[in-house]
Tab-separated table of C-alpha atoms and ligand atoms in Angstrom:
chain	number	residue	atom	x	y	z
C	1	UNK	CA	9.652	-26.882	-115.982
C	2	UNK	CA	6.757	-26.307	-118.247
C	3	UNK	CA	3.145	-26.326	-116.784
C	4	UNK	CA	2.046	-29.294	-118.688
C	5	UNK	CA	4.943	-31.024	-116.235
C	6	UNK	CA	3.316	-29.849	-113.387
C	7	UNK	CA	2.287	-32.901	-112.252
C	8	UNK	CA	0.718	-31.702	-108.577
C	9	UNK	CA	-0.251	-28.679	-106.637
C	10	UNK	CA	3.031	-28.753	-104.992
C	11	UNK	CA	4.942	-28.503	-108.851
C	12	UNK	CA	2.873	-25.172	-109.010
C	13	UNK	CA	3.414	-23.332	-106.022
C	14	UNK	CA	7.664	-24.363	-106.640
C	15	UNK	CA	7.165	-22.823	-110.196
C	16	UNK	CA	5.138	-19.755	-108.449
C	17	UNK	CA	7.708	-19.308	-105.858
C	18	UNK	CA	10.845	-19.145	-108.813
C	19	UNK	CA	8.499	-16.564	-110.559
C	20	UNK	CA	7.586	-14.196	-107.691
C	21	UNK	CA	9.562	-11.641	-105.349
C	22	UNK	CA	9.607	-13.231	-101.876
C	23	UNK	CA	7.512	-10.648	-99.967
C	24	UNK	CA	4.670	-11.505	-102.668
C	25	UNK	CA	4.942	-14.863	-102.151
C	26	UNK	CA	5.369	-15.217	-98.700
C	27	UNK	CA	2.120	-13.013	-98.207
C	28	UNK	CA	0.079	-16.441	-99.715
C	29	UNK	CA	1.646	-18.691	-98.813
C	30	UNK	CA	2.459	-18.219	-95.383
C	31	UNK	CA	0.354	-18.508	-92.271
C	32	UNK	CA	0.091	-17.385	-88.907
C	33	UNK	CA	3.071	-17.824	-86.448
C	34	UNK	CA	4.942	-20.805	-85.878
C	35	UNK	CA	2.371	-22.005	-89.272
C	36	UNK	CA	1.494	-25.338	-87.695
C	37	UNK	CA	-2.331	-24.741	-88.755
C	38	UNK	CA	-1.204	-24.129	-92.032
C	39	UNK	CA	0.667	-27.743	-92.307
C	40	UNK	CA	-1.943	-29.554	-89.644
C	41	UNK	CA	-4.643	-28.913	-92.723
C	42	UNK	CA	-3.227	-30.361	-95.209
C	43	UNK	CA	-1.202	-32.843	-93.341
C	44	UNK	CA	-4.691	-34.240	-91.338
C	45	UNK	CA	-6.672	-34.277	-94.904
C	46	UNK	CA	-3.975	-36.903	-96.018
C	47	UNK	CA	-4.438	-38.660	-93.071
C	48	UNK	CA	-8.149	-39.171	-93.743
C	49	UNK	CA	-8.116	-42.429	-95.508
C	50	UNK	CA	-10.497	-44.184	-97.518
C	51	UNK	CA	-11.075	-47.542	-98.423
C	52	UNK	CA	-11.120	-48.599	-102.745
C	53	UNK	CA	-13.732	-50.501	-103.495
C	54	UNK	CA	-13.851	-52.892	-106.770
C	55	UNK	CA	-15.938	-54.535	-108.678
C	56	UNK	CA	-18.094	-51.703	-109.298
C	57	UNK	CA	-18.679	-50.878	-112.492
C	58	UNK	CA	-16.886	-47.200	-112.778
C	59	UNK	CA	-16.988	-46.459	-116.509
C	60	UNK	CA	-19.269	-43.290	-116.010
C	61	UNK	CA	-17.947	-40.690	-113.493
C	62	UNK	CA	-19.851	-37.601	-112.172
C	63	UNK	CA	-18.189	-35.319	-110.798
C	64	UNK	CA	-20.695	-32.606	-110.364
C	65	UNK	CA	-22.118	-31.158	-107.284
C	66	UNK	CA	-25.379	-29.489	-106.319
C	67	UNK	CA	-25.026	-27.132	-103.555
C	68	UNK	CA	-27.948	-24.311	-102.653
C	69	UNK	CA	-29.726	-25.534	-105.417
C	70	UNK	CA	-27.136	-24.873	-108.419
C	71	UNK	CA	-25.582	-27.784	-109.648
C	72	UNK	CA	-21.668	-27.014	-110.201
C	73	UNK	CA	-19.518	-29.642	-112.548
C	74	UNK	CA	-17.014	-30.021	-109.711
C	75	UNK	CA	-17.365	-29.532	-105.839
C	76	UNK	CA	-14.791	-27.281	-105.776
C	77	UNK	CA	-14.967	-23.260	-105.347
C	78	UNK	CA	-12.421	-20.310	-105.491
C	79	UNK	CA	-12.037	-18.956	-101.809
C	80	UNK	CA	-11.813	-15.261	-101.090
C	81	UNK	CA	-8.579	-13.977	-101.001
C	82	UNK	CA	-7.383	-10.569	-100.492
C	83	UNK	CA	-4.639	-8.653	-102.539
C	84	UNK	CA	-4.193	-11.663	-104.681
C	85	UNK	CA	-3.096	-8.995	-107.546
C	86	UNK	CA	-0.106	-8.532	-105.508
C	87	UNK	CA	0.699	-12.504	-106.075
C	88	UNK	CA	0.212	-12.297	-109.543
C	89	UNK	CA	-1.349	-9.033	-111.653
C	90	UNK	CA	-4.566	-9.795	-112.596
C	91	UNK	CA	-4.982	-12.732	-110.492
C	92	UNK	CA	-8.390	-12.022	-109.292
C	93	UNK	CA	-10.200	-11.451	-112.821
C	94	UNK	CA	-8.326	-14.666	-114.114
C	95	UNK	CA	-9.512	-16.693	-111.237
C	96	UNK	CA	-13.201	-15.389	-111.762
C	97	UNK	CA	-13.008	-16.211	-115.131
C	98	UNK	CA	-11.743	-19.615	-114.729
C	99	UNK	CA	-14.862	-20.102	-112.330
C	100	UNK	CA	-16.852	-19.176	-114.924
C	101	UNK	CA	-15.804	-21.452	-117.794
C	102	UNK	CA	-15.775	-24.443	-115.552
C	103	UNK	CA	-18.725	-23.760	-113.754
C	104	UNK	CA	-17.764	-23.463	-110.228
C	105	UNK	CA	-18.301	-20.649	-107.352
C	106	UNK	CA	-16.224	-17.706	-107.425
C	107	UNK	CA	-16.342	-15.978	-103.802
C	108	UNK	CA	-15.342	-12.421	-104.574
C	109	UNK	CA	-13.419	-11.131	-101.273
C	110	UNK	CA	-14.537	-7.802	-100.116
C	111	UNK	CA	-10.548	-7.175	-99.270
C	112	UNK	CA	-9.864	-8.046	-103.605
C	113	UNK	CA	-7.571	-6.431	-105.102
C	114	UNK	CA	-10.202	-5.899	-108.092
C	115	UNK	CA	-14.120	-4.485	-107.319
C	116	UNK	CA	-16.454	-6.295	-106.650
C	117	UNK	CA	-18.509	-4.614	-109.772
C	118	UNK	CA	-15.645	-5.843	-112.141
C	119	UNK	CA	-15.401	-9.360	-110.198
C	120	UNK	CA	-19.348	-9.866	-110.765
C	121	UNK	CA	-18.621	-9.170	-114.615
C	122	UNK	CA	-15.768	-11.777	-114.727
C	123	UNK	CA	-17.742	-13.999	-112.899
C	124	UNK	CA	-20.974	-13.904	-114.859
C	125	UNK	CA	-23.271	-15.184	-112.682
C	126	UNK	CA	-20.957	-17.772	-110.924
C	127	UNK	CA	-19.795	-15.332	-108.062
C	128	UNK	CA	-20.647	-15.015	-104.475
C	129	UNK	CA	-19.508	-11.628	-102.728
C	130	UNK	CA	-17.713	-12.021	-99.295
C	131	UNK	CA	-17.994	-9.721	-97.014
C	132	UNK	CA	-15.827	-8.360	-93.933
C	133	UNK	CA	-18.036	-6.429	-91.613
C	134	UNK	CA	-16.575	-3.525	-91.068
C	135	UNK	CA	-16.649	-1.444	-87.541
C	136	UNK	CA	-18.302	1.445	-89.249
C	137	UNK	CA	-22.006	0.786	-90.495
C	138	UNK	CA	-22.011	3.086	-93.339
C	139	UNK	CA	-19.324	1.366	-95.123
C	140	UNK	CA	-21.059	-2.463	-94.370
C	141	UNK	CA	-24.400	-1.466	-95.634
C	142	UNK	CA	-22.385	0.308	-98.851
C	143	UNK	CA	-21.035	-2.968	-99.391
C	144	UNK	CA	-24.159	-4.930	-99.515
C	145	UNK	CA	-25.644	-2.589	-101.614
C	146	UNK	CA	-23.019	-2.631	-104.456
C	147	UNK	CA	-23.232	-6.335	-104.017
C	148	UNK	CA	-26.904	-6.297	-104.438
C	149	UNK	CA	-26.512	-4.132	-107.326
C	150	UNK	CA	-24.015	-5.811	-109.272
C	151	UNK	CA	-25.936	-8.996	-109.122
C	152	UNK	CA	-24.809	-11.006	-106.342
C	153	UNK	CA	-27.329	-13.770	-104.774
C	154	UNK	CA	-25.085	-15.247	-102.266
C	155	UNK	CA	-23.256	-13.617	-99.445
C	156	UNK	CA	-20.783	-15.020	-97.404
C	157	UNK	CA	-19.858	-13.459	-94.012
C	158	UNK	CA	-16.836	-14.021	-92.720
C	159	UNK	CA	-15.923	-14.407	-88.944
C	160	UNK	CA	-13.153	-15.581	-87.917
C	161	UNK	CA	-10.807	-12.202	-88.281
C	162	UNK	CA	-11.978	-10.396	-84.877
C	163	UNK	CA	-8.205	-9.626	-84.460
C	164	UNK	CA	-5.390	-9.370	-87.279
C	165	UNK	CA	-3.779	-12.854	-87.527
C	166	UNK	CA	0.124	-12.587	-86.817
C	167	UNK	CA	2.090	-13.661	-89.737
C	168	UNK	CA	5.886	-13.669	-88.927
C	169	UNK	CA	6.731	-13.700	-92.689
C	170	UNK	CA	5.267	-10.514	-93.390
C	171	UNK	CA	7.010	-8.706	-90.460
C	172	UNK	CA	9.960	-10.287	-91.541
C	173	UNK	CA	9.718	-9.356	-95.090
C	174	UNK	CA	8.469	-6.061	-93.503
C	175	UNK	CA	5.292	-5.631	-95.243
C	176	UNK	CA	3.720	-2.841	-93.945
C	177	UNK	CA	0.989	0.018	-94.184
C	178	UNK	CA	2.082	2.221	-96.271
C	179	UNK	CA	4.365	-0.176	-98.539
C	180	UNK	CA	7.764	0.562	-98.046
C	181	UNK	CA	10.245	0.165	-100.669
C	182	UNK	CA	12.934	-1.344	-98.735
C	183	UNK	CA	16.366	-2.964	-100.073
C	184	UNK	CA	15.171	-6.439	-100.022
C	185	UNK	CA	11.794	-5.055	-102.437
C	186	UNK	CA	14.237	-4.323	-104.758
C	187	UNK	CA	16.210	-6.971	-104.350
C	188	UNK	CA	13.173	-9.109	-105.131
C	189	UNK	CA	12.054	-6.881	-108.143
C	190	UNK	CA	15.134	-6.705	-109.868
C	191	UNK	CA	15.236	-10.747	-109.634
C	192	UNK	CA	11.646	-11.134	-111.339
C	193	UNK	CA	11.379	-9.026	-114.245
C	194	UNK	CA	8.226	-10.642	-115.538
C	195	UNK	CA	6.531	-10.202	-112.466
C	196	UNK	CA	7.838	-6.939	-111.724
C	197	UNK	CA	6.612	-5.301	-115.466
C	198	UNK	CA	3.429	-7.206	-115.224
C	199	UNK	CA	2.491	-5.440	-112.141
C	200	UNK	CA	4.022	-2.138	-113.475
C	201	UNK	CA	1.706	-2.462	-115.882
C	202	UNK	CA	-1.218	-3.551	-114.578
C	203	UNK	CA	-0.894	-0.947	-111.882
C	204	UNK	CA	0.349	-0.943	-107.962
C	205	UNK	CA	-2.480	-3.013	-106.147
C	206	UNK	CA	-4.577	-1.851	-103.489
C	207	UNK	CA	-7.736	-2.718	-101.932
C	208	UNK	CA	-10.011	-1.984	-104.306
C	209	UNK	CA	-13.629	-2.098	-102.465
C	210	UNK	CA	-12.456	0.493	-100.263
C	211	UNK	CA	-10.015	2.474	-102.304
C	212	UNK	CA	-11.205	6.137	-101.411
C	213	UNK	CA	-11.649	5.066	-97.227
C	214	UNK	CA	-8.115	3.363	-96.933
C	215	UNK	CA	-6.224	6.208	-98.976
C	216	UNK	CA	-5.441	8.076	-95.780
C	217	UNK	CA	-4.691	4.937	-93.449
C	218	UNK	CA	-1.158	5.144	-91.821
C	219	UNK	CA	-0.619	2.029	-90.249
C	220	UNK	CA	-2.310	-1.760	-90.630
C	221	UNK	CA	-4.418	-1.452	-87.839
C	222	UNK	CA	-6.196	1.937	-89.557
C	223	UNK	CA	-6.946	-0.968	-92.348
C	224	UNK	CA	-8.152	-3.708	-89.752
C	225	UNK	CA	-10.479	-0.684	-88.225
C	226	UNK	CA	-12.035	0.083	-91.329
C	227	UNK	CA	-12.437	-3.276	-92.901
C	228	UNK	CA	-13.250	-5.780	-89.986
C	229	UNK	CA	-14.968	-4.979	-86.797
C	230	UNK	CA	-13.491	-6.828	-83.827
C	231	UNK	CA	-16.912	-6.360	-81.933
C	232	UNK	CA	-19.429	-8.735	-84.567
C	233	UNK	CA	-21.944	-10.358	-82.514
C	234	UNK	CA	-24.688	-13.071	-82.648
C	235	UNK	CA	-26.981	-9.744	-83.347
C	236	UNK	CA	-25.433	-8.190	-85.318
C	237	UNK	CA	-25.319	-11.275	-87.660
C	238	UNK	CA	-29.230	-11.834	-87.476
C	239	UNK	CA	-29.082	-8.099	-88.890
C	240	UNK	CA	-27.258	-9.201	-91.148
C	241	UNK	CA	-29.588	-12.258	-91.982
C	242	UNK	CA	-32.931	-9.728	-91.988
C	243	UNK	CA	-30.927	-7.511	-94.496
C	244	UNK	CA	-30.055	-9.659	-97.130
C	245	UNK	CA	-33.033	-10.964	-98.846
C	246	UNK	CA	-30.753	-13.795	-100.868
C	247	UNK	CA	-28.396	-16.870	-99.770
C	248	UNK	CA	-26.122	-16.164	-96.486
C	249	UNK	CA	-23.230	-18.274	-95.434
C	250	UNK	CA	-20.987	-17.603	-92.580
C	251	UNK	CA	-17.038	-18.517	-93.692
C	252	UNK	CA	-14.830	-19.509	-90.208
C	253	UNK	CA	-16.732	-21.509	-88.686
C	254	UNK	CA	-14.729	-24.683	-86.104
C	255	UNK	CA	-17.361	-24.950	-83.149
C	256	UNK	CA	-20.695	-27.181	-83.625
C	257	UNK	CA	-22.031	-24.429	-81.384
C	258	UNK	CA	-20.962	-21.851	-83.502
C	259	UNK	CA	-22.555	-24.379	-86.709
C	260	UNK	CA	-25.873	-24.619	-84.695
C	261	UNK	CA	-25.851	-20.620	-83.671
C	262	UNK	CA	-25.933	-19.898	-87.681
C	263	UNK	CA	-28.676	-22.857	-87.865
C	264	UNK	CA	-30.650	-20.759	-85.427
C	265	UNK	CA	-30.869	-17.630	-86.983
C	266	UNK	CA	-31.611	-19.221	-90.273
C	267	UNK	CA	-28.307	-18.751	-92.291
C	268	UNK	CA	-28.258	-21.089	-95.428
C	269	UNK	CA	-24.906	-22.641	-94.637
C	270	UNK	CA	-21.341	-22.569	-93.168
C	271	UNK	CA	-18.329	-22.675	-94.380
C	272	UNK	CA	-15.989	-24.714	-92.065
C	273	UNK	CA	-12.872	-22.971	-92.370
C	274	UNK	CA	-9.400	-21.588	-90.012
C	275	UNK	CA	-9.000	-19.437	-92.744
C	276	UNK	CA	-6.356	-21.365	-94.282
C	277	UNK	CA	-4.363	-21.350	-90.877
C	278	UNK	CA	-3.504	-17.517	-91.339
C	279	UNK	CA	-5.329	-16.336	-88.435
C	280	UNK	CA	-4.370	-18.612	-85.500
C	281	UNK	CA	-1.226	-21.258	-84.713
C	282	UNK	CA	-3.313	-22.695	-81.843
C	283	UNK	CA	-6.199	-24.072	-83.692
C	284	UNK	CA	-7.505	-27.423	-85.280
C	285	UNK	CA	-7.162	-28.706	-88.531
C	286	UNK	CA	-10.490	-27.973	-90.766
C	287	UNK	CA	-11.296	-31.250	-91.167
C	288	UNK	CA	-10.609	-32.610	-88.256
C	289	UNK	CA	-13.119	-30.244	-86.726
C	290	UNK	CA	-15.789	-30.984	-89.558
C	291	UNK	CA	-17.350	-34.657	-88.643
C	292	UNK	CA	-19.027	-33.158	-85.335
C	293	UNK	CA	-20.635	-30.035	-86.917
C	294	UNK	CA	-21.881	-32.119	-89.582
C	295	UNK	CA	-23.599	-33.977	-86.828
C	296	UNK	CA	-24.672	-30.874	-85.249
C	297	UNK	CA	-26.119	-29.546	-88.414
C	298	UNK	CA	-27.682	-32.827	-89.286
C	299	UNK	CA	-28.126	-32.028	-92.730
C	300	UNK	CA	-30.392	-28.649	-91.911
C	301	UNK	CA	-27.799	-26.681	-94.080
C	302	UNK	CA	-24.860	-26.783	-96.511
C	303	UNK	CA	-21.479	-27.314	-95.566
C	304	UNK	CA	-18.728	-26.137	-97.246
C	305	UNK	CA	-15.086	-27.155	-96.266
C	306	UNK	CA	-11.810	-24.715	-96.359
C	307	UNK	CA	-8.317	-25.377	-95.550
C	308	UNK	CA	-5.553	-27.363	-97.121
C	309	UNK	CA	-7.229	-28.942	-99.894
C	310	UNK	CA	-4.226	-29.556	-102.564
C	311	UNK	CA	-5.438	-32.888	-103.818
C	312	UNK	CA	-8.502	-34.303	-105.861
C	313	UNK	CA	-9.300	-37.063	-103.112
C	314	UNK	CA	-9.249	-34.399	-100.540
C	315	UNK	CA	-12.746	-33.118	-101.821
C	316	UNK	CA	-14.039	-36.763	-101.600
C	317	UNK	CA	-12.674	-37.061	-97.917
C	318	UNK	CA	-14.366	-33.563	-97.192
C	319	UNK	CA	-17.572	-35.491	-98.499
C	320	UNK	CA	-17.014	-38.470	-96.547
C	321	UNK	CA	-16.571	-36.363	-93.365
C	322	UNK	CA	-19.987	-34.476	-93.823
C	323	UNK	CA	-19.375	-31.396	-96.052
C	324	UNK	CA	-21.213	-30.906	-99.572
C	325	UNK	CA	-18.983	-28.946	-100.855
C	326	UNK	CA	-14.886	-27.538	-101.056
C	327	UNK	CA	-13.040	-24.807	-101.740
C	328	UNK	CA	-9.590	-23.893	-102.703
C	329	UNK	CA	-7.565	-20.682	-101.875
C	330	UNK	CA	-4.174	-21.338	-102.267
C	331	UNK	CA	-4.203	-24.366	-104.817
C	332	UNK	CA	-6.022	-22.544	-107.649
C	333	UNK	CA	-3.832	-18.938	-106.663
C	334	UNK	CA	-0.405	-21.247	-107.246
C	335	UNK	CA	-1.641	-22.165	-110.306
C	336	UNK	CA	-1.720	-18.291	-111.475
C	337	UNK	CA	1.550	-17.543	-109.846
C	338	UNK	CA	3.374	-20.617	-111.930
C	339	UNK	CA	1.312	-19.680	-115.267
C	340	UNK	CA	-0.804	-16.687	-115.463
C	341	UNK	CA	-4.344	-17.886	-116.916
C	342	UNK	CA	-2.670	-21.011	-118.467
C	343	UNK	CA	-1.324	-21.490	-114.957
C	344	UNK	CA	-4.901	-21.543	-113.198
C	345	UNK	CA	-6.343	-23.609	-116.108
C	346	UNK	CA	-3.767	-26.194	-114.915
C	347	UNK	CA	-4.350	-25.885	-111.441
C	348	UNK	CA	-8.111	-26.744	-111.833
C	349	UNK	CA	-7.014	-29.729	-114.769
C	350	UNK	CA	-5.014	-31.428	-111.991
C	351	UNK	CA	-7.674	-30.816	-108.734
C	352	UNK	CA	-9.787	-32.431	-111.528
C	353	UNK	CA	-8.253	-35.227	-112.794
C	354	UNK	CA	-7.232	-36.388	-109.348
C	355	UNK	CA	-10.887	-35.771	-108.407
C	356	UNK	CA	-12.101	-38.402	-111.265
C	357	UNK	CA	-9.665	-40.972	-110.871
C	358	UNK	CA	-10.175	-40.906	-106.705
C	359	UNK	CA	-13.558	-41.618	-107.427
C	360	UNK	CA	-12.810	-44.288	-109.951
C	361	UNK	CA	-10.401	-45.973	-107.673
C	362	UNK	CA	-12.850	-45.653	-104.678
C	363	UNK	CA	-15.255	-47.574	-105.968
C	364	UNK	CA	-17.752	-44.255	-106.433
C	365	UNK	CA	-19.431	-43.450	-109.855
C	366	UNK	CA	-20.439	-39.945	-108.607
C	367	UNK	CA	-19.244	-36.999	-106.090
C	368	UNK	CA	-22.361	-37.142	-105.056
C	369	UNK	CA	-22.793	-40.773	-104.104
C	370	UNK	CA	-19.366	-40.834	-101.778
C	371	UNK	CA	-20.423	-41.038	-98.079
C	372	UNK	CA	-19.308	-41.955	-94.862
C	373	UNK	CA	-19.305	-45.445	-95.648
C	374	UNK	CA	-16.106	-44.497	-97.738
C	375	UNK	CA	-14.264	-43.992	-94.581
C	376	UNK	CA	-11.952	-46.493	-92.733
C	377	UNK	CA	-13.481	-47.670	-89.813
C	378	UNK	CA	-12.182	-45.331	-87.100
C	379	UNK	CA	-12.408	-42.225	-88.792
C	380	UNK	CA	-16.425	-43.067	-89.271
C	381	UNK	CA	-16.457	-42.557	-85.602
C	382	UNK	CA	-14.309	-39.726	-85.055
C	383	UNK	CA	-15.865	-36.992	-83.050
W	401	FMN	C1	-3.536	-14.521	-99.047
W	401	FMN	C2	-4.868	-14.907	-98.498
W	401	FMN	C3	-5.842	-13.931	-98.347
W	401	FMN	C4	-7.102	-14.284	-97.861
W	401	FMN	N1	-8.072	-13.315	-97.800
W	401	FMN	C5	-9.313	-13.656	-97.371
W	401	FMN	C6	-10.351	-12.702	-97.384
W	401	FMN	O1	-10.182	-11.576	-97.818
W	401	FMN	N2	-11.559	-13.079	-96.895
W	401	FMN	C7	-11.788	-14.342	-96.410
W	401	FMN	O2	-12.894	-14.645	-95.981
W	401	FMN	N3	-10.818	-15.277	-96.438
W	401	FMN	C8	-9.597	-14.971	-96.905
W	401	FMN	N4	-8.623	-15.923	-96.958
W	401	FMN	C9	-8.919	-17.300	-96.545
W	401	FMN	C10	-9.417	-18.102	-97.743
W	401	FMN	O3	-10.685	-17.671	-98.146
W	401	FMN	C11	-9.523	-19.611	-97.415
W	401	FMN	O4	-10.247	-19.786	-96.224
W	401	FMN	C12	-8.163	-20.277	-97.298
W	401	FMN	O5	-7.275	-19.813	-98.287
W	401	FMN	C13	-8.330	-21.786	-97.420
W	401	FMN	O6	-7.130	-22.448	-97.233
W	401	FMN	P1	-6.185	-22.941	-98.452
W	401	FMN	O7	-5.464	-21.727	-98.930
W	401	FMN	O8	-5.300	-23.931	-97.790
W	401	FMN	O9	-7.100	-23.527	-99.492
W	401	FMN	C14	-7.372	-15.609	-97.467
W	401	FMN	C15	-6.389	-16.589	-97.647
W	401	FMN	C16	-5.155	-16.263	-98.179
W	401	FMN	C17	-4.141	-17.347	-98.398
């Protein structure tokens, strides 16, 4: 199937998954344990519903979205993924890029595959640096200072890894620290060629950010130890606040508490997020969570909603629920696994299209005019 057949999000990750060993694939894709969180977020999004509206004069549609004063033609962002070269070589700089032409949010993750120097380049002014905070202070403030130095205005902190989510694919594909070359790797190499010179190539991935600190790590929780600290605090976060003189966002956020905590110590927004359901089985869907911390936050900061977005109309029920803003991990990263740049351009070209004619058939001439009103009665008053 060529990508111009493509016709959803779904159509790309099937082409992805035909084009990429399974232990690659799975490492995306899958989630944590039994995956229920990963199908709950995408399954509750659909289940938002919103009523069309007619008679309303649609002819002009705005799509565009301001969000921490920068207006962005779509409400849509990359998310910050981790090792996405081992997905697809390259994946990283072609998302940035992609960003960058359409003029959304790249979030650079501090766990890329690709620095965060050569991220801010690809970027061009559209990227946002994430950042893990490591257990060791030396390498959290080195972080922040590359970040500051290569440009970045807007850091996102992410908290919702204080322990390593389980993901039973991984053990089963027996992806490990070091990489083993086992008989099903091969397997899987031998059976995508294009993937397998592309990454020969473009060279093995790693962790990029921390290449020097992780060359000596022996098992996966050497990795967890020096990226992520499992001890990050309420404190330690206003630190974190005093230190960086530009925009901070925290990225994991389900509680309102937790919302009104990063209120209090005067972070800039939140990005309502269960990490794409790759941390915990147990949790809620994103958006089911997202109506009462928008009430908690009241409109005092942004909002930003993570976590199964695969359609167009699932920005607008994002909206509807109380967020400003979306973004997109594994929807735009399928589009790169099916199609390599081409791939991602046609990832965005369908969230976008879908995006325009949701709004047209909803009654809404702009992004920014869809509100709760939108909703079916019911969901309004969801808690
Ligand atoms: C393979 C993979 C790696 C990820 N790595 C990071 C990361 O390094 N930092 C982070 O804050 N979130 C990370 N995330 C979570 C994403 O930023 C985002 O919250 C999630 O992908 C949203 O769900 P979606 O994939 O359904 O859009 C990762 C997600 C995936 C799928």
């Amino acid at each position: 199937m060529g990508l111009d057949r493509a016709a959803s999000i779904e159509d790309l990750r099937c082409r992805a998954r035909r084009r990429i060993p399974r232990f690659a694939f799975d490492l995306v894709d899958g989630g944590a344990e039994s995956e229920r969180n990963l199908r709950r977020n995408s399954e509750a999004l659909e289940e938002v519903e919103l009523i069309p509206r007619y008679m309303m004069d649609v002819s002009a549609l705005d799509t565009r979205a301001t969000l921490l004063g920068q207006t962005y033609d779509a409400p849509l962002g990359m998310a910050p993924i981790g090792m996405l070269n081992a997905f697809w070589p390259n994946a990283d700089e072609t998302l940035a890029r992609l960003c960058k032409r359409h003029n959304l949010p790249y979030v650079a993750s501090s766990a890329a595959s690709t620095t965060l120097e050569a991220l801010a380049e690809a970027a061009d002014g559209n990227g946002w640096f994430q950042l893990y905070v490591s257990s060791d202070d030396d390498v959290t403030e080195g972080l922040i200072q590359r970040a500051e130095a290569a440009g970045y205005t807007t850091l996102i902190v992410t908290a919702d890894v204080p322990a390593a989510g389980k993901r039973d694919r991984d053990i089963r594909n027996q992806l490990a620290v070091p990489f083993r070359i086992t008989p099903a790797v091969i397997a899987g190499l031998l059976a995508n060629p294009r993937w397998s010179l592309a990454t020969l190539i473009h060279g093995k991935p790693n962790i990029a950010n921390y290449a020097g600190l992780l060359r000596s790590a022996t098992s996966y929780a050497d990795v967890q130890k020096t990226l992520i600290t499992p001890a990050l605090t309420w404190e330690g976060l206003e630190r974190l606040r005093g230190r960086w003189k530009g925009k901070l966002l925290v990225k994991g956020i389900l509680h309102p508490d937790d919302a009104r905590g990063c209120l209090a110590i005067g972070c800039d927004g939140i990005i309502v997020s269960n990490h794409g359901g790759r941390q915990v089985a147990f949790g809620p869907p994103t958006i089911e969570m997202l109506p009462a911390i928008a009430e908690a936050v009241g409109g005092r900061m942004a909002i930003i909603m993570d976590s199964g977005v695969r359609r167009g109309a699932d920005m607008l029920r994002a909206k509807a629920l109380g967020a400003d803003f979306a973004l997109a991990g594994r929807a735009l990263a399928y589009g790169v696994g099916a199609g390599g740049a081409a791939g991602a351009e046609r990832a965005f070209e369908i969230l976008h299209l879908e995006l325009i004619r949701a709004l047209g058939q909803l009654g809404a001439s702009s992004f920014e005019s869809v509100g709760p009103s939108a909703l079916r009665r019911g969901h309004s008053e969801a808690d």
